[in-house]
């Protein structure tokens, strides 16, 4: 049904307006104005007048879009900060660049220690997730936080593992995450160096206490980490061109990056790693063969169980593929990681993985190439890589953002953090034991396997968009990774979770709606414009606009449908809509 | 079993006869259907296939252990991850005597006999309600032996030994590398059933013939089949603010459903269509689903697979009795099988859970009187390296699978068990054995039982292999 504005400003079905042309279809009230969004900022009951700002409508859309990509969701304070930078620098492009550079210089906000040693496994899991949400929503170093989350979906460890689900494991998972936070802007080679000797990874992909074979038909080294670091964390399965497209051989076939022998060689290079069960000068072989673990310190090297023979690694790498015999475990591991990091696939492979996490599921090869170039030019620095990702024309162009397949889906936790950050939500001071922070269909560091919650190449089995849109996911060869977790079941659960975060549940994170209530008093139009700007970067569809106006202007009595509930309901309709689920 | 052809297998097993008469009487009180359901029950022609996918790659060389003369080679290759010979549960050789296994003895992993309440899978095998298919895996064409494998003359599946790709190829099995978005053979089978007989498929456009209890996997989807994904904990409905029946709630419901039909963005629209289907099914079925009552005492406690199979049983009950649905394909999964480390403890626990859950589900189907109409079968990414890595095993290729149901010619082994020795003719390295039977043949045997007549459409690469009926289905 089409809705129209009546002359008095209320919304009625267009059909009841007959054919009277004076009732124009509903339009955005502020569409041609430069007054735009007024943001008062601050949390409930906290006066933060300094963050109040007025952003010209045209800028607010690109600012909100940028912050949706670069943070856990645009907060009013961050919108104002970026608006001031844009004003100071004189252009959006320079303002965004200044914001990124500011972010690159901010100190790390590590996840806070909320673990209660006297509590059990489940409370430890809760404490870890609470700390994660607390930082995602409240930490000033948003770009680093968002990048660490992206890295946690590439260098995957998960508490779905039995050992890591327990207390020590949960504490270890958080320390691992803090390691990702710390190294997020640094270089790739250093990061895989830390990941490869981390005891949480050591356990998760069972490289810890993998030992050299003593007989040809006896036990061989564990191949798990060797395979997955190659397949998922560095070079992938196919040889790539610098733009991320697969290289093809003369017959048009893809060229594998490695075979089983390569994996076994890496597995041999990674032998001898042990938990650090003692003082630094203690015997690093202590506890080998036992069940003792340590998730607090990097693994140590036990030469006795390291494979000392020569190893042949990735020949396509720019660094030597041959590890000479007898050079020791430490040198073997360093050389093996050098061999991986210098493989030409790393730049396009990792660039594409990161673009998918920040901007779009379907980058053009040229975009991947530009980011890969930035990766290489910076010596593999991830901060510089993300800078290139966010400032690229393909990330910034509104023309591209308006395509029917632009951007990506917001995964469930991003829906939640987006809602919270928009309305001053903060977990500071809440009780980690009871706050409503889960499950949201996804828990950080809680994926079912090392293949993350979803896979980059996911395509649904069928195109359901029919003839309605000019492009299709499957038949046009597009990808939609996040759709993998958005099943019938998940759509309902996510919807119901979001309802509780807005309407229900005493344990919910408190949100501040002072600005919105003030706008609501001015009329439905200004409030809808504001929600459009703040949550959807100005992309609100006519259909959703009409639905919101209908709610806000329903003739139902105030007793039956109180004003404040209408605001909540309008917000609920926005955040549960398919529009909010997409990050363009 | 009314119109099944009697076979040698049934004589041997007796499972079907027991299932139809004796057992259902004794188990009658397991399943308490509501009055309404009981009154309307009895679709005459119903069949369900239930795939239990073991995510991560089950080390099936410990599920079926060689005994006697072959145990020495097994122990050499496996070392500390070997199942002690005395602990394995020997399975009778009567069933397969005279075929490829003669003079070879096998035992089941002791955890398959676990469960004081139900005796796990070894009891089902002994009763003839469970069969095993040996050394089945992903293939494009037969690969005779390791020389053939290395010759370069054989087309091999892409990305052997990689979890995600091998899962896809197991689930798509159409002779292609099977990328994301490819149709699953469960999807193609459903499509085929609908195409040949409208009444053989679901009568309801709202509810797909194919239902997943564990998220999206390629297996169930095809061009015209959108699987329905539900939770083991039931069918949740959209929660709306406001009082039931209020203007507020009605307005919100109309608004949010209306938005789902408005084109906006490729991915958003896909999500909207999914949400629309979810709401349709929830409104249609959640009440009836909640009204089913299942005796859950036999299911393993706190088991993900147990909960999924319980939900399947309830969904079968609702679909069959209240909706008149006649064919369904379900997918359940159980993760954790990627046992590179700590295999003895981890795989033992998983096998115990698997065995008890399958046993309990089989009892549920019998209690519903459809023990012979429901066939449950396992699949997994790959088998694992026969060679140990110290306390686990690494990614392999061929592996053994389990088939359970009263229509199964059980108490028997099918396919071929390769010579279980490192360096044997089928060993591509570290005991990653070349499959001697293709997934395509496994699937075709199940599809034929399910009622598919055009097997080449369901399994387009079937002609590349020998037998299209491996013989493990009696009914």
PDB file of C-alpha atoms in Angstrom, chain A residues 175-346:
ATOM      1  CA  UNK A 175      45.221 -12.777  25.871  1.00  0.00           C
ATOM      2  CA  UNK A 176      45.407 -14.020  22.254  1.00  0.00           C
ATOM      3  CA  UNK A 177      42.885 -11.362  21.239  1.00  0.00           C
ATOM      4  CA  UNK A 178      44.921  -8.712  23.011  1.00  0.00           C
ATOM      5  CA  UNK A 179      47.914  -9.924  21.037  1.00  0.00           C
ATOM      6  CA  UNK A 180      45.917  -9.348  17.829  1.00  0.00           C
ATOM      7  CA  UNK A 181      44.935  -5.887  19.077  1.00  0.00           C
ATOM      8  CA  UNK A 182      48.528  -5.022  19.848  1.00  0.00           C
ATOM      9  CA  UNK A 183      49.838  -6.252  16.519  1.00  0.00           C
ATOM     10  CA  UNK A 184      46.882  -5.115  14.434  1.00  0.00           C
ATOM     11  CA  UNK A 185      48.601  -2.160  12.770  1.00  0.00           C
ATOM     12  CA  UNK A 186      52.003  -3.830  12.601  1.00  0.00           C
ATOM     13  CA  UNK A 187      53.436  -5.997   9.885  1.00  0.00           C
ATOM     14  CA  UNK A 188      52.035  -9.315   8.784  1.00  0.00           C
ATOM     15  CA  UNK A 189      55.244 -11.231   9.277  1.00  0.00           C
ATOM     16  CA  UNK A 190      55.449 -10.191  12.938  1.00  0.00           C
ATOM     17  CA  UNK A 191      51.826 -11.119  13.451  1.00  0.00           C
ATOM     18  CA  UNK A 192      52.200 -14.657  12.106  1.00  0.00           C
ATOM     19  CA  UNK A 193      55.330 -14.917  14.208  1.00  0.00           C
ATOM     20  CA  UNK A 194      53.305 -14.283  17.336  1.00  0.00           C
ATOM     21  CA  UNK A 195      50.338 -16.368  16.221  1.00  0.00           C
ATOM     22  CA  UNK A 196      52.561 -19.330  15.389  1.00  0.00           C
ATOM     23  CA  UNK A 197      54.065 -19.584  18.860  1.00  0.00           C
ATOM     24  CA  UNK A 198      50.901 -18.666  20.727  1.00  0.00           C
ATOM     25  CA  UNK A 199      49.843 -21.511  23.011  1.00  0.00           C
ATOM     26  CA  UNK A 200      46.141 -20.939  22.277  1.00  0.00           C
ATOM     27  CA  UNK A 201      46.764 -21.431  18.572  1.00  0.00           C
ATOM     28  CA  UNK A 202      49.206 -24.168  19.461  1.00  0.00           C
ATOM     29  CA  UNK A 203      46.438 -26.048  21.142  1.00  0.00           C
ATOM     30  CA  UNK A 204      43.636 -25.102  18.743  1.00  0.00           C
ATOM     31  CA  UNK A 205      45.469 -26.338  15.664  1.00  0.00           C
ATOM     32  CA  UNK A 206      47.427 -28.926  17.642  1.00  0.00           C
ATOM     33  CA  UNK A 207      50.925 -27.861  16.655  1.00  0.00           C
ATOM     34  CA  UNK A 208      51.931 -27.927  20.307  1.00  0.00           C
ATOM     35  CA  UNK A 209      54.031 -31.001  21.102  1.00  0.00           C
ATOM     36  CA  UNK A 210      54.052 -32.151  17.517  1.00  0.00           C
ATOM     37  CA  UNK A 211      57.253 -34.093  17.178  1.00  0.00           C
ATOM     38  CA  UNK A 212      59.675 -35.370  14.583  1.00  0.00           C
ATOM     39  CA  UNK A 213      59.111 -38.816  13.191  1.00  0.00           C
ATOM     40  CA  UNK A 214      61.533 -41.455  14.381  1.00  0.00           C
ATOM     41  CA  UNK A 215      60.577 -44.092  11.821  1.00  0.00           C
ATOM     42  CA  UNK A 216      59.070 -43.997   8.361  1.00  0.00           C
ATOM     43  CA  UNK A 217      56.056 -46.022   9.431  1.00  0.00           C
ATOM     44  CA  UNK A 218      55.899 -44.489  12.899  1.00  0.00           C
ATOM     45  CA  UNK A 219      54.015 -41.368  13.940  1.00  0.00           C
ATOM     46  CA  UNK A 220      54.589 -38.333  11.725  1.00  0.00           C
ATOM     47  CA  UNK A 221      54.360 -34.633  12.653  1.00  0.00           C
ATOM     48  CA  UNK A 222      50.891 -33.142  13.031  1.00  0.00           C
ATOM     49  CA  UNK A 223      49.808 -31.457   9.777  1.00  0.00           C
ATOM     50  CA  UNK A 224      46.982 -29.382  11.187  1.00  0.00           C
ATOM     51  CA  UNK A 225      48.603 -25.974  11.663  1.00  0.00           C
ATOM     52  CA  UNK A 226      50.838 -26.405   8.631  1.00  0.00           C
ATOM     53  CA  UNK A 227      47.808 -26.873   6.412  1.00  0.00           C
ATOM     54  CA  UNK A 228      45.570 -24.192   7.862  1.00  0.00           C
ATOM     55  CA  UNK A 229      48.181 -21.430   8.072  1.00  0.00           C
ATOM     56  CA  UNK A 230      48.737 -21.989   4.347  1.00  0.00           C
ATOM     57  CA  UNK A 231      45.122 -22.433   3.295  1.00  0.00           C
ATOM     58  CA  UNK A 232      43.419 -19.867   5.522  1.00  0.00           C
ATOM     59  CA  UNK A 233      45.939 -17.397   6.941  1.00  0.00           C
ATOM     60  CA  UNK A 234      48.432 -16.590   4.199  1.00  0.00           C
ATOM     61  CA  UNK A 235      48.335 -17.863   0.619  1.00  0.00           C
ATOM     62  CA  UNK A 236      45.176 -19.896   0.034  1.00  0.00           C
ATOM     63  CA  UNK A 237      44.812 -22.879  -2.264  1.00  0.00           C
ATOM     64  CA  UNK A 238      45.346 -21.323  -5.699  1.00  0.00           C
ATOM     65  CA  UNK A 239      48.203 -19.313  -7.131  1.00  0.00           C
ATOM     66  CA  UNK A 240      46.974 -15.746  -7.466  1.00  0.00           C
ATOM     67  CA  UNK A 241      47.658 -12.834  -9.741  1.00  0.00           C
ATOM     68  CA  UNK A 242      48.471  -9.571  -7.957  1.00  0.00           C
ATOM     69  CA  UNK A 243      44.802  -8.593  -8.258  1.00  0.00           C
ATOM     70  CA  UNK A 244      43.611 -11.692  -6.440  1.00  0.00           C
ATOM     71  CA  UNK A 245      42.302 -13.565  -9.471  1.00  0.00           C
ATOM     72  CA  UNK A 246      43.540 -17.142  -9.823  1.00  0.00           C
ATOM     73  CA  UNK A 247      46.463 -17.779 -12.140  1.00  0.00           C
ATOM     74  CA  UNK A 248      45.667 -20.367 -14.774  1.00  0.00           C
ATOM     75  CA  UNK A 249      47.929 -22.863 -16.480  1.00  0.00           C
ATOM     76  CA  UNK A 250      48.057 -23.417 -20.227  1.00  0.00           C
ATOM     77  CA  UNK A 251      44.991 -25.638 -20.063  1.00  0.00           C
ATOM     78  CA  UNK A 252      43.024 -23.036 -18.146  1.00  0.00           C
ATOM     79  CA  UNK A 253      43.283 -24.847 -14.835  1.00  0.00           C
ATOM     80  CA  UNK A 254      44.012 -23.272 -11.493  1.00  0.00           C
ATOM     81  CA  UNK A 255      47.455 -23.907 -10.082  1.00  0.00           C
ATOM     82  CA  UNK A 256      47.643 -25.276  -6.548  1.00  0.00           C
ATOM     83  CA  UNK A 257      49.862 -23.364  -4.131  1.00  0.00           C
ATOM     84  CA  UNK A 258      51.052 -26.470  -2.334  1.00  0.00           C
ATOM     85  CA  UNK A 259      50.731 -30.215  -2.197  1.00  0.00           C
ATOM     86  CA  UNK A 260      50.745 -32.766   0.572  1.00  0.00           C
ATOM     87  CA  UNK A 261      54.555 -32.901   0.588  1.00  0.00           C
ATOM     88  CA  UNK A 262      54.726 -29.144   1.214  1.00  0.00           C
ATOM     89  CA  UNK A 263      52.373 -29.509   4.143  1.00  0.00           C
ATOM     90  CA  UNK A 264      54.441 -32.291   5.612  1.00  0.00           C
ATOM     91  CA  UNK A 265      57.587 -30.172   5.236  1.00  0.00           C
ATOM     92  CA  UNK A 266      55.976 -27.276   7.116  1.00  0.00           C
ATOM     93  CA  UNK A 267      54.638 -29.709   9.702  1.00  0.00           C
ATOM     94  CA  UNK A 268      58.230 -30.876  10.215  1.00  0.00           C
ATOM     95  CA  UNK A 269      59.456 -27.286  10.520  1.00  0.00           C
ATOM     96  CA  UNK A 270      56.861 -26.639  13.242  1.00  0.00           C
ATOM     97  CA  UNK A 271      57.884 -29.608  15.411  1.00  0.00           C
ATOM     98  CA  UNK A 272      59.304 -29.103  18.894  1.00  0.00           C
ATOM     99  CA  UNK A 273      56.913 -26.429  20.182  1.00  0.00           C
ATOM    100  CA  UNK A 274      55.946 -26.974  23.797  1.00  0.00           C
ATOM    101  CA  UNK A 275      53.905 -25.207  26.445  1.00  0.00           C
ATOM    102  CA  UNK A 276      56.036 -23.059  28.683  1.00  0.00           C
ATOM    103  CA  UNK A 277      55.522 -24.889  31.936  1.00  0.00           C
ATOM    104  CA  UNK A 278      58.375 -23.413  33.908  1.00  0.00           C
ATOM    105  CA  UNK A 279      60.755 -20.558  34.475  1.00  0.00           C
ATOM    106  CA  UNK A 280      62.514 -19.215  31.372  1.00  0.00           C
ATOM    107  CA  UNK A 281      65.715 -21.158  31.941  1.00  0.00           C
ATOM    108  CA  UNK A 282      63.851 -24.313  32.771  1.00  0.00           C
ATOM    109  CA  UNK A 283      63.854 -27.356  30.574  1.00  0.00           C
ATOM    110  CA  UNK A 284      61.707 -26.441  27.542  1.00  0.00           C
ATOM    111  CA  UNK A 285      60.905 -30.120  27.054  1.00  0.00           C
ATOM    112  CA  UNK A 286      59.201 -30.295  30.420  1.00  0.00           C
ATOM    113  CA  UNK A 287      55.785 -31.920  30.297  1.00  0.00           C
ATOM    114  CA  UNK A 288      56.226 -33.265  26.778  1.00  0.00           C
ATOM    115  CA  UNK A 289      53.880 -36.194  26.369  1.00  0.00           C
ATOM    116  CA  UNK A 290      51.867 -35.113  29.384  1.00  0.00           C
ATOM    117  CA  UNK A 291      48.600 -33.257  29.630  1.00  0.00           C
ATOM    118  CA  UNK A 292      49.808 -30.058  31.321  1.00  0.00           C
ATOM    119  CA  UNK A 293      49.002 -26.835  29.467  1.00  0.00           C
ATOM    120  CA  UNK A 294      49.841 -23.175  29.758  1.00  0.00           C
ATOM    121  CA  UNK A 295      47.882 -20.503  27.916  1.00  0.00           C
ATOM    122  CA  UNK A 296      49.625 -17.493  29.422  1.00  0.00           C
ATOM    123  CA  UNK A 297      53.040 -17.457  27.728  1.00  0.00           C
ATOM    124  CA  UNK A 298      54.351 -18.083  24.207  1.00  0.00           C
ATOM    125  CA  UNK A 299      55.315 -21.650  23.494  1.00  0.00           C
ATOM    126  CA  UNK A 300      58.939 -22.679  23.930  1.00  0.00           C
ATOM    127  CA  UNK A 301      61.143 -24.850  21.758  1.00  0.00           C
ATOM    128  CA  UNK A 302      62.287 -28.306  22.631  1.00  0.00           C
ATOM    129  CA  UNK A 303      65.076 -29.269  20.237  1.00  0.00           C
ATOM    130  CA  UNK A 304      64.910 -32.916  21.199  1.00  0.00           C
ATOM    131  CA  UNK A 305      61.574 -33.317  19.415  1.00  0.00           C
ATOM    132  CA  UNK A 306      62.299 -31.019  16.520  1.00  0.00           C
ATOM    133  CA  UNK A 307      62.843 -32.492  13.077  1.00  0.00           C
ATOM    134  CA  UNK A 308      66.430 -31.535  12.194  1.00  0.00           C
ATOM    135  CA  UNK A 309      66.442 -32.757   8.580  1.00  0.00           C
ATOM    136  CA  UNK A 310      66.338 -30.586   5.477  1.00  0.00           C
ATOM    137  CA  UNK A 311      62.888 -29.301   4.449  1.00  0.00           C
ATOM    138  CA  UNK A 312      61.547 -28.081   1.131  1.00  0.00           C
ATOM    139  CA  UNK A 313      58.889 -25.394   1.474  1.00  0.00           C
ATOM    140  CA  UNK A 314      57.102 -23.061  -0.959  1.00  0.00           C
ATOM    141  CA  UNK A 315      59.234 -22.768  -4.068  1.00  0.00           C
ATOM    142  CA  UNK A 316      57.173 -19.834  -5.376  1.00  0.00           C
ATOM    143  CA  UNK A 317      58.188 -17.686  -2.422  1.00  0.00           C
ATOM    144  CA  UNK A 318      60.758 -14.936  -2.767  1.00  0.00           C
ATOM    145  CA  UNK A 319      62.513 -16.318   0.291  1.00  0.00           C
ATOM    146  CA  UNK A 320      64.448 -19.543   0.309  1.00  0.00           C
ATOM    147  CA  UNK A 321      62.340 -22.658   0.161  1.00  0.00           C
ATOM    148  CA  UNK A 322      65.028 -24.887   1.588  1.00  0.00           C
ATOM    149  CA  UNK A 323      65.655 -25.146   5.294  1.00  0.00           C
ATOM    150  CA  UNK A 324      69.074 -26.735   5.693  1.00  0.00           C
ATOM    151  CA  UNK A 325      69.465 -29.637   8.057  1.00  0.00           C
ATOM    152  CA  UNK A 326      70.472 -29.003  11.611  1.00  0.00           C
ATOM    153  CA  UNK A 327      69.831 -25.288  11.924  1.00  0.00           C
ATOM    154  CA  UNK A 328      67.583 -25.755  14.957  1.00  0.00           C
ATOM    155  CA  UNK A 329      63.929 -25.257  15.748  1.00  0.00           C
ATOM    156  CA  UNK A 330      63.962 -21.488  16.246  1.00  0.00           C
ATOM    157  CA  UNK A 331      65.662 -20.806  12.933  1.00  0.00           C
ATOM    158  CA  UNK A 332      63.468 -23.351  11.137  1.00  0.00           C
ATOM    159  CA  UNK A 333      60.290 -21.701  12.349  1.00  0.00           C
ATOM    160  CA  UNK A 334      61.507 -18.195  11.530  1.00  0.00           C
ATOM    161  CA  UNK A 335      62.640 -19.275   8.083  1.00  0.00           C
ATOM    162  CA  UNK A 336      59.416 -21.148   7.436  1.00  0.00           C
ATOM    163  CA  UNK A 337      57.379 -18.056   8.322  1.00  0.00           C
ATOM    164  CA  UNK A 338      59.661 -15.906   6.160  1.00  0.00           C
ATOM    165  CA  UNK A 339      59.053 -18.336   3.330  1.00  0.00           C
ATOM    166  CA  UNK A 340      55.290 -17.955   3.757  1.00  0.00           C
ATOM    167  CA  UNK A 341      55.318 -14.174   4.198  1.00  0.00           C
ATOM    168  CA  UNK A 342      57.395 -13.658   1.052  1.00  0.00           C
ATOM    169  CA  UNK A 343      55.011 -15.662  -1.123  1.00  0.00           C
ATOM    170  CA  UNK A 344      53.438 -13.452  -3.821  1.00  0.00           C
ATOM    171  CA  UNK A 345      49.959 -14.669  -2.843  1.00  0.00           C
ATOM    172  CA  UNK A 346      50.052 -13.087   0.592  1.00  0.00           C
TER     173      UNK A 346
END
